[in-house]
């Protein structure tokens, strides 16, 4: 989805790193406790150094929900800021420093496609027994659909708990938009791949036939993360050949072929915890976004932390948030106007909150 960010004033684009640091520090100090800066683990160092709280998408949603700050500057991507707006009160504002910080995976499922899929599935099976589960990486409109239809949101840190909850209420799950998180979690729970079908939203009836839909336990939306799909089993094999005693840790948005040869699979927060807990001298190959891997390496000089893919690219949308945008947002707040406020309309917000709250209650 195209969201246009207005160009920044020259004051920010021409400032050197020290000047930007000075602007951010001064504005942050002046804003005091009314401000909360949240930073996702994929953010650049120049942004992360200002985060009051760091975390994976679940942890950050909780921080937002529990915060008393009136201005929450979310250094992450659009769906995270939307979720924060849904979980906070009317007196709180959520700001995304760059409106172009979306998520290509979240954009792989839109409401029309999901409604069409739901109607198609309902035409061949008892829809009351189908539970829709959406990954946090989805629009507020899709979370609202899920809330209205008896489902819940999940993140990479709680997908298993949410799926167990879902199978307590129905016998089939429609999981979107990330097929990999759905497949990896289902297999970890003991389901066979033969119990899963991929729903292709660009083809009639998901490119499946009636029997396949009826028999499937998991209908997995054909979505993926462009960053995590780059990791391959060959990367893991090359790392293991070079470091036979090394440990491989990957994010569950990687394909099952990669996950099945990893030592640990978990959310960004868990990747961080495992790396921190590894003994000095450990060699760790990580399959996730490069800024996080580089920060892990810098924070643990007693260990060797490398990306599994030597050519891995950053998440281009997370990367959009930088010091100039952060300085601009903070100084604008100080001047009395909130730029880039993310607001979800009340009806969507109400239904999406149901799906998010179910996740928070389950976990
Ligand atoms: P986490 O919830 O693990 O931080 O994942 C968010 C994400 O977008 C990973 O690509
Ligand atoms: Fe979206 Fe992938 Fe970026 Fe995560 S890493 S925000 S899933 S594009």
Short mmCIF file of C-alpha atoms and ligand atoms in Angstrom, two decimals:
data_model
loop_
_atom_site.label_atom_id
_atom_site.label_comp_id
_atom_site.label_asym_id
_atom_site.label_seq_id
_atom_site.Cartn_x
_atom_site.Cartn_y
_atom_site.Cartn_z
CA UNK A 1 0.00 0.00 0.00
CA UNK A 2 1.40 3.41 -0.92
CA UNK A 3 1.48 5.90 1.93
CA UNK A 4 3.14 9.11 1.04
CA UNK A 5 5.55 10.69 3.42
CA UNK A 6 5.94 14.42 2.94
CA UNK A 7 9.56 15.49 2.39
CA UNK A 8 11.28 16.68 5.55
CA UNK A 9 12.31 20.31 5.99
CA UNK A 10 15.96 21.05 5.11
CA UNK A 11 16.72 21.59 8.80
CA UNK A 12 16.59 17.81 9.21
CA UNK A 13 17.86 16.53 5.89
CA UNK A 14 21.00 18.69 5.96
CA UNK A 15 21.83 18.25 9.66
CA UNK A 16 24.87 16.15 10.55
CA UNK A 17 24.58 13.22 12.99
CA UNK A 18 25.74 15.28 15.98
CA UNK A 19 23.26 18.06 15.28
CA UNK A 20 20.45 15.50 14.94
CA UNK A 21 21.48 13.87 18.19
CA UNK A 22 21.40 17.24 19.90
CA UNK A 23 17.90 17.99 18.51
CA UNK A 24 16.54 14.61 19.57
CA UNK A 25 18.07 14.77 23.04
CA UNK A 26 16.79 18.30 23.67
CA UNK A 27 13.26 17.54 22.44
CA UNK A 28 13.08 14.25 24.33
CA UNK A 29 14.20 15.92 27.56
CA UNK A 30 11.67 18.71 27.16
CA UNK A 31 8.80 16.33 26.34
CA UNK A 32 9.62 14.30 29.47
CA UNK A 33 7.14 11.72 30.70
CA UNK A 34 4.45 12.60 28.15
CA UNK A 35 6.67 10.89 25.54
CA UNK A 36 7.36 7.19 25.06
CA UNK A 37 9.65 6.07 22.24
CA UNK A 38 9.24 2.42 21.27
CA UNK A 39 11.88 0.70 19.14
CA UNK A 40 11.53 -2.58 17.29
CA UNK A 41 14.69 -4.73 17.17
CA UNK A 42 15.10 -4.12 13.42
CA UNK A 43 15.58 -0.38 13.82
CA UNK A 44 18.86 1.32 13.01
CA UNK A 45 21.27 2.12 15.87
CA UNK A 46 20.81 5.88 15.34
CA UNK A 47 17.12 5.39 16.21
CA UNK A 48 17.40 2.59 18.74
CA UNK A 49 19.66 4.61 21.03
CA UNK A 50 16.64 6.81 21.84
CA UNK A 51 14.12 4.05 22.47
CA UNK A 52 12.69 3.97 26.00
CA UNK A 53 11.57 0.41 25.38
CA UNK A 54 12.81 -2.14 22.87
CA UNK A 55 11.12 -5.35 21.90
CA UNK A 56 9.49 -7.69 19.44
CA UNK A 57 6.06 -6.82 18.13
CA UNK A 58 4.27 -8.49 21.06
CA UNK A 59 6.34 -6.82 23.73
CA UNK A 60 5.97 -3.42 22.09
CA UNK A 61 2.19 -3.85 21.85
CA UNK A 62 2.13 -4.58 25.58
CA UNK A 63 4.31 -1.56 26.35
CA UNK A 64 1.94 0.63 24.36
CA UNK A 65 -1.14 -0.87 26.04
CA UNK A 66 0.35 -0.33 29.52
CA UNK A 67 1.75 3.14 28.91
CA UNK A 68 0.48 6.39 30.44
CA UNK A 69 2.41 8.54 27.95
CA UNK A 70 0.24 10.82 25.83
CA UNK A 71 2.62 10.73 22.86
CA UNK A 72 3.94 7.37 21.71
CA UNK A 73 6.50 7.56 18.92
CA UNK A 74 6.60 4.12 17.37
CA UNK A 75 9.91 3.35 15.66
CA UNK A 76 8.74 0.31 13.77
CA UNK A 77 6.29 -0.22 10.93
CA UNK A 78 2.73 0.82 10.16
CA UNK A 79 0.87 -2.25 11.46
CA UNK A 80 2.68 -1.93 14.80
CA UNK A 81 1.68 1.73 15.14
CA UNK A 82 -1.93 0.89 14.21
CA UNK A 83 -2.03 -1.83 16.86
CA UNK A 84 -0.63 0.61 19.42
CA UNK A 85 -3.33 3.13 18.53
CA UNK A 86 -6.00 0.46 18.96
CA UNK A 87 -4.64 -0.59 22.36
CA UNK A 88 -4.23 2.94 23.76
CA UNK A 89 -6.77 5.46 25.01
CA UNK A 90 -8.36 8.38 23.15
CA UNK A 91 -6.12 10.83 25.01
CA UNK A 92 -3.00 9.12 23.58
CA UNK A 93 -1.44 9.73 20.18
CA UNK A 94 0.66 7.26 18.25
CA UNK A 95 3.17 8.63 15.78
CA UNK A 96 5.05 6.79 13.05
CA UNK A 97 8.14 8.83 12.08
CA UNK A 98 7.92 7.87 8.38
CA UNK A 99 4.56 7.02 6.82
CA UNK A 100 6.25 4.90 4.17
CA UNK A 101 7.37 2.42 6.83
CA UNK A 102 4.90 -0.32 5.87
CA UNK A 103 5.38 -4.08 5.68
CA UNK A 104 5.29 -5.89 2.36
CA UNK A 105 3.98 -9.04 4.03
CA UNK A 106 1.11 -7.18 5.72
CA UNK A 107 0.19 -5.80 2.29
CA UNK A 108 -0.18 -9.35 0.93
CA UNK A 109 -3.64 -9.70 2.48
CA UNK A 110 -6.30 -7.05 2.03
CA UNK A 111 -9.79 -7.05 3.45
CA UNK A 112 -11.54 -7.75 0.13
CA UNK A 113 -9.40 -10.82 -0.46
CA UNK A 114 -9.96 -12.11 3.06
CA UNK A 115 -13.74 -11.61 2.82
CA UNK A 116 -13.79 -13.39 -0.52
CA UNK A 117 -11.77 -16.29 0.86
CA UNK A 118 -14.09 -16.51 3.86
CA UNK A 119 -17.17 -16.66 1.62
CA UNK A 120 -15.53 -19.31 -0.57
CA UNK A 121 -14.65 -21.45 2.43
CA UNK A 122 -18.15 -20.99 3.85
CA UNK A 123 -19.61 -22.31 0.59
CA UNK A 124 -18.07 -25.76 1.17
CA UNK A 125 -17.60 -26.16 4.91
CA UNK A 126 -19.20 -25.25 8.24
CA UNK A 127 -17.77 -21.78 8.71
CA UNK A 128 -18.73 -21.78 12.39
CA UNK A 129 -15.91 -24.33 12.88
CA UNK A 130 -13.31 -22.20 11.07
CA UNK A 131 -11.27 -19.83 13.24
CA UNK A 132 -9.49 -16.92 11.51
CA UNK A 133 -6.07 -16.10 12.95
CA UNK A 134 -4.13 -13.14 11.72
CA UNK A 135 -0.47 -12.47 12.31
CA UNK A 136 0.18 -9.11 13.92
CA UNK A 137 1.70 -8.15 10.55
CA UNK A 138 -1.66 -7.20 9.03
CA UNK A 139 -3.81 -4.12 8.67
CA UNK A 140 -6.25 -2.95 11.33
CA UNK A 141 -9.09 -3.76 8.90
CA UNK A 142 -8.03 -7.39 8.83
CA UNK A 143 -7.66 -7.55 12.60
CA UNK A 144 -11.19 -6.15 12.80
CA UNK A 145 -12.46 -8.88 10.46
CA UNK A 146 -10.83 -11.48 12.69
CA UNK A 147 -12.30 -9.90 15.82
CA UNK A 148 -15.77 -9.95 14.29
CA UNK A 149 -15.46 -13.57 13.21
CA UNK A 150 -14.39 -15.11 16.51
CA UNK A 151 -10.64 -15.19 15.87
CA UNK A 152 -7.51 -13.66 17.36
CA UNK A 153 -4.26 -11.95 16.48
CA UNK A 154 -0.95 -13.72 17.08
CA UNK A 155 2.69 -12.74 16.92
CA UNK A 156 5.77 -14.86 16.34
CA UNK A 157 6.17 -15.17 20.12
CA UNK A 158 2.73 -16.58 20.86
CA UNK A 159 1.50 -18.24 17.65
CA UNK A 160 1.44 -21.67 19.25
CA UNK A 161 -0.63 -20.58 22.25
CA UNK A 162 -3.06 -18.75 19.97
CA UNK A 163 -3.39 -21.75 17.64
CA UNK A 164 -4.00 -24.08 20.59
CA UNK A 165 -6.73 -21.68 21.69
CA UNK A 166 -8.16 -21.69 18.15
CA UNK A 167 -8.34 -25.49 18.02
CA UNK A 168 -10.25 -25.41 21.28
CA UNK A 169 -13.00 -23.49 19.45
CA UNK A 170 -13.01 -24.98 15.97
CA UNK A 171 -11.45 -27.63 13.76
CA UNK A 172 -9.99 -25.54 10.96
CA UNK A 173 -7.87 -22.39 10.97
CA UNK A 174 -7.55 -19.78 8.26
CA UNK A 175 -4.13 -18.27 9.00
CA UNK A 176 -2.87 -15.11 7.33
CA UNK A 177 -0.84 -13.46 5.93
CA UNK A 178 2.38 -15.43 6.67
CA UNK A 179 2.20 -19.03 5.47
CA UNK A 180 5.59 -19.79 7.04
CA UNK A 181 4.70 -18.82 10.60
CA UNK A 182 1.49 -20.85 10.25
CA UNK A 183 3.25 -23.89 8.81
CA UNK A 184 6.19 -23.81 11.22
CA UNK A 185 3.93 -23.46 14.23
CA UNK A 186 1.54 -26.15 13.05
CA UNK A 187 4.38 -28.61 12.48
CA UNK A 188 5.88 -27.79 15.90
CA UNK A 189 2.45 -28.62 17.36
CA UNK A 190 2.51 -32.04 15.73
CA UNK A 191 0.38 -31.46 12.63
CA UNK A 192 1.56 -32.96 9.34
CA UNK A 193 2.20 -30.82 6.28
CA UNK A 194 -0.43 -32.91 4.52
CA UNK A 195 -3.01 -31.32 6.84
CA UNK A 196 -2.13 -27.88 5.46
CA UNK A 197 -3.16 -26.21 2.23
CA UNK A 198 -1.96 -22.91 0.83
CA UNK A 199 -4.68 -20.44 -0.12
CA UNK A 200 -3.63 -18.31 -3.07
CA UNK A 201 -5.69 -15.10 -2.95
CA UNK A 202 -4.87 -14.29 -6.55
CA UNK A 203 -6.48 -17.44 -7.93
CA UNK A 204 -10.09 -18.50 -8.04
CA UNK A 205 -11.12 -20.43 -4.91
CA UNK A 206 -7.57 -20.01 -3.58
CA UNK A 207 -6.31 -22.35 -6.32
CA UNK A 208 -7.71 -25.27 -4.32
CA UNK A 209 -10.56 -27.68 -4.88
CA UNK A 210 -13.51 -28.32 -2.61
CA UNK A 211 -12.09 -31.54 -1.13
CA UNK A 212 -8.78 -29.88 -0.25
CA UNK A 213 -10.54 -27.08 1.64
CA UNK A 214 -12.84 -29.50 3.43
CA UNK A 215 -10.02 -31.78 4.53
CA UNK A 216 -7.41 -29.17 5.49
CA UNK A 217 -6.83 -28.37 9.14
CA UNK A 218 -4.76 -25.31 8.24
CA UNK A 219 -5.53 -22.99 5.36
CA UNK A 220 -2.37 -20.94 5.06
CA UNK A 221 -2.50 -17.65 3.20
CA UNK A 222 0.08 -17.40 0.44
CA UNK A 223 2.10 -14.59 2.02
CA UNK A 224 5.74 -14.29 3.04
CA UNK A 225 8.39 -11.91 4.27
CA UNK A 226 10.81 -10.79 1.59
CA UNK A 227 13.63 -10.54 4.15
CA UNK A 228 13.21 -13.97 5.74
CA UNK A 229 12.49 -15.88 2.56
CA UNK A 230 16.06 -15.16 1.49
CA UNK A 231 17.46 -17.64 4.02
CA UNK A 232 17.99 -21.14 2.63
CA UNK A 233 19.11 -24.52 3.99
CA UNK A 234 22.33 -23.98 2.01
CA UNK A 235 23.11 -20.98 4.22
CA UNK A 236 22.71 -23.16 7.29
CA UNK A 237 24.85 -25.91 5.76
CA UNK A 238 27.61 -23.41 4.88
CA UNK A 239 27.57 -21.99 8.42
CA UNK A 240 27.73 -25.46 9.96
CA UNK A 241 30.58 -26.47 7.66
CA UNK A 242 32.58 -23.45 8.83
CA UNK A 243 31.49 -23.65 12.48
CA UNK A 244 30.70 -27.28 13.37
CA UNK A 245 30.02 -26.32 17.01
CA UNK A 246 28.02 -23.22 16.09
CA UNK A 247 24.38 -22.57 16.92
CA UNK A 248 21.75 -21.61 14.35
CA UNK A 249 18.90 -19.34 15.46
CA UNK A 250 16.21 -18.27 13.01
CA UNK A 251 12.94 -16.36 12.94
CA UNK A 252 9.76 -18.40 12.24
CA UNK A 253 9.06 -16.31 9.13
CA UNK A 254 11.82 -18.40 7.49
CA UNK A 255 10.71 -21.34 5.37
CA UNK A 256 10.18 -24.71 7.03
CA UNK A 257 13.21 -26.08 5.16
CA UNK A 258 15.36 -23.58 7.07
CA UNK A 259 13.51 -23.89 10.38
CA UNK A 260 13.86 -27.68 10.33
CA UNK A 261 17.67 -27.44 10.30
CA UNK A 262 17.94 -24.67 12.93
CA UNK A 263 18.74 -25.18 16.61
CA UNK A 264 16.36 -22.48 17.85
CA UNK A 265 13.36 -20.78 16.23
CA UNK A 266 11.72 -17.75 17.77
CA UNK A 267 10.64 -14.12 17.71
CA UNK A 268 13.17 -11.30 17.63
CA UNK A 269 12.99 -11.03 21.42
CA UNK A 270 13.72 -14.73 21.83
CA UNK A 271 16.60 -14.51 19.36
CA UNK A 272 17.99 -11.76 21.56
CA UNK A 273 17.49 -13.81 24.74
CA UNK A 274 19.12 -16.96 23.30
CA UNK A 275 22.09 -14.96 22.07
CA UNK A 276 22.50 -13.26 25.46
CA UNK A 277 22.27 -16.61 27.28
CA UNK A 278 24.87 -18.36 25.08
CA UNK A 279 28.25 -18.85 26.83
CA UNK A 280 31.23 -16.67 25.95
CA UNK A 281 33.05 -18.01 22.90
CA UNK A 282 29.84 -19.22 21.22
CA UNK A 283 29.50 -18.87 17.47
CA UNK A 284 25.92 -18.05 16.46
CA UNK A 285 24.47 -17.88 12.95
CA UNK A 286 21.27 -15.83 12.90
CA UNK A 287 18.51 -15.85 10.31
CA UNK A 288 16.79 -12.51 10.66
CA UNK A 289 17.06 -8.84 9.69
CA UNK A 290 20.60 -7.52 9.43
CA UNK A 291 20.39 -4.51 11.76
CA UNK A 292 19.37 -6.77 14.58
CA UNK A 293 22.15 -9.25 13.81
CA UNK A 294 24.75 -6.49 13.69
CA UNK A 295 23.55 -5.08 17.02
CA UNK A 296 23.66 -8.54 18.60
CA UNK A 297 27.25 -8.89 17.40
CA UNK A 298 28.20 -5.47 18.81
CA UNK A 299 26.44 -6.10 22.13
CA UNK A 300 28.17 -9.47 22.61
CA UNK A 301 31.84 -8.96 21.78
CA UNK A 302 32.67 -12.17 23.69
CA UNK A 303 30.70 -14.18 21.10
CA UNK A 304 30.78 -14.40 17.34
CA UNK A 305 27.38 -13.48 15.91
CA UNK A 306 26.96 -13.55 12.12
CA UNK A 307 24.12 -13.42 9.63
CA UNK A 308 23.44 -16.77 7.96
CA UNK A 309 23.16 -14.94 4.65
CA UNK A 310 26.29 -12.89 3.94
CA UNK A 311 24.31 -10.83 1.41
CA UNK A 312 21.20 -10.30 3.51
CA UNK A 313 19.47 -6.98 2.94
CA UNK A 314 17.75 -4.92 5.60
CA UNK A 315 14.00 -4.67 5.95
CA UNK A 316 13.63 -1.72 3.61
CA UNK A 317 10.56 -0.38 5.38
CA UNK A 318 11.95 -0.61 8.93
CA UNK A 319 15.00 1.16 7.49
CA UNK A 320 12.96 4.21 6.56
CA UNK A 321 12.86 5.39 10.15
CA UNK A 322 16.02 7.40 10.72
CA UNK A 323 17.37 10.16 12.95
CA UNK A 324 16.07 13.02 10.74
CA UNK A 325 12.49 11.66 10.86
CA UNK A 326 12.72 11.08 14.60
CA UNK A 327 14.05 14.60 15.19
CA UNK A 328 11.27 16.05 13.02
CA UNK A 329 8.54 14.18 14.93
CA UNK A 330 9.85 15.15 18.33
CA UNK A 331 10.41 18.81 17.50
CA UNK A 332 6.94 18.97 15.93
CA UNK A 333 5.41 17.58 19.12
CA UNK A 334 7.27 20.19 21.07
CA UNK A 335 5.94 22.89 18.74
CA UNK A 336 2.40 21.69 19.49
CA UNK A 337 1.47 19.56 16.51
CA UNK A 338 1.61 15.83 16.04
CA UNK A 339 2.91 14.90 12.59
CA UNK A 340 2.27 11.42 11.18
CA UNK A 341 -0.31 10.49 13.78
CA UNK A 342 -1.69 6.99 13.08
CA UNK A 343 -5.40 6.76 13.78
CA UNK A 344 -7.70 3.82 13.26
CA UNK A 345 -11.39 4.67 12.84
CA UNK A 346 -13.56 3.84 15.88
CA UNK A 347 -15.53 0.95 14.32
CA UNK A 348 -12.43 -0.80 12.98
CA UNK A 349 -10.64 -0.12 16.22
CA UNK A 350 -13.42 -1.66 18.31
CA UNK A 351 -13.42 -4.94 16.38
CA UNK A 352 -9.65 -5.11 16.00
CA UNK A 353 -9.28 -4.56 19.74
CA UNK A 354 -11.35 -7.70 20.34
CA UNK A 355 -8.85 -9.75 18.30
CA UNK A 356 -5.83 -8.11 19.93
CA UNK A 357 -7.28 -8.43 23.41
CA UNK A 358 -7.90 -12.15 22.84
CA UNK A 359 -4.22 -12.52 22.06
CA UNK A 360 -3.22 -10.60 25.18
CA UNK A 361 -5.60 -12.69 27.31
CA UNK A 362 -4.39 -15.99 25.80
CA UNK A 363 -0.75 -15.16 26.43
P1 LIG B 1 8.77 -10.07 15.91
O1 LIG B 1 7.41 -10.04 16.52
O2 LIG B 1 9.47 -11.36 16.13
O3 LIG B 1 9.56 -8.89 16.34
O4 LIG B 1 8.60 -10.01 14.33
C1 LIG B 1 8.13 -8.91 13.65
C2 LIG B 1 8.53 -8.92 12.26
O5 LIG B 1 8.06 -8.17 11.47
C3 LIG B 1 9.54 -9.89 11.85
O6 LIG B 1 9.79 -9.75 10.50
FE1 LIG B 2 7.44 -7.02 7.29
FE2 LIG B 2 9.43 -8.76 6.78
FE3 LIG B 2 9.98 -6.20 7.37
FE4 LIG B 2 9.07 -7.89 9.26
S1 LIG B 2 11.02 -8.00 8.18
S2 LIG B 2 8.38 -5.76 8.90
S3 LIG B 2 7.61 -9.13 8.03
S4 LIG B 2 8.85 -6.96 5.55
#
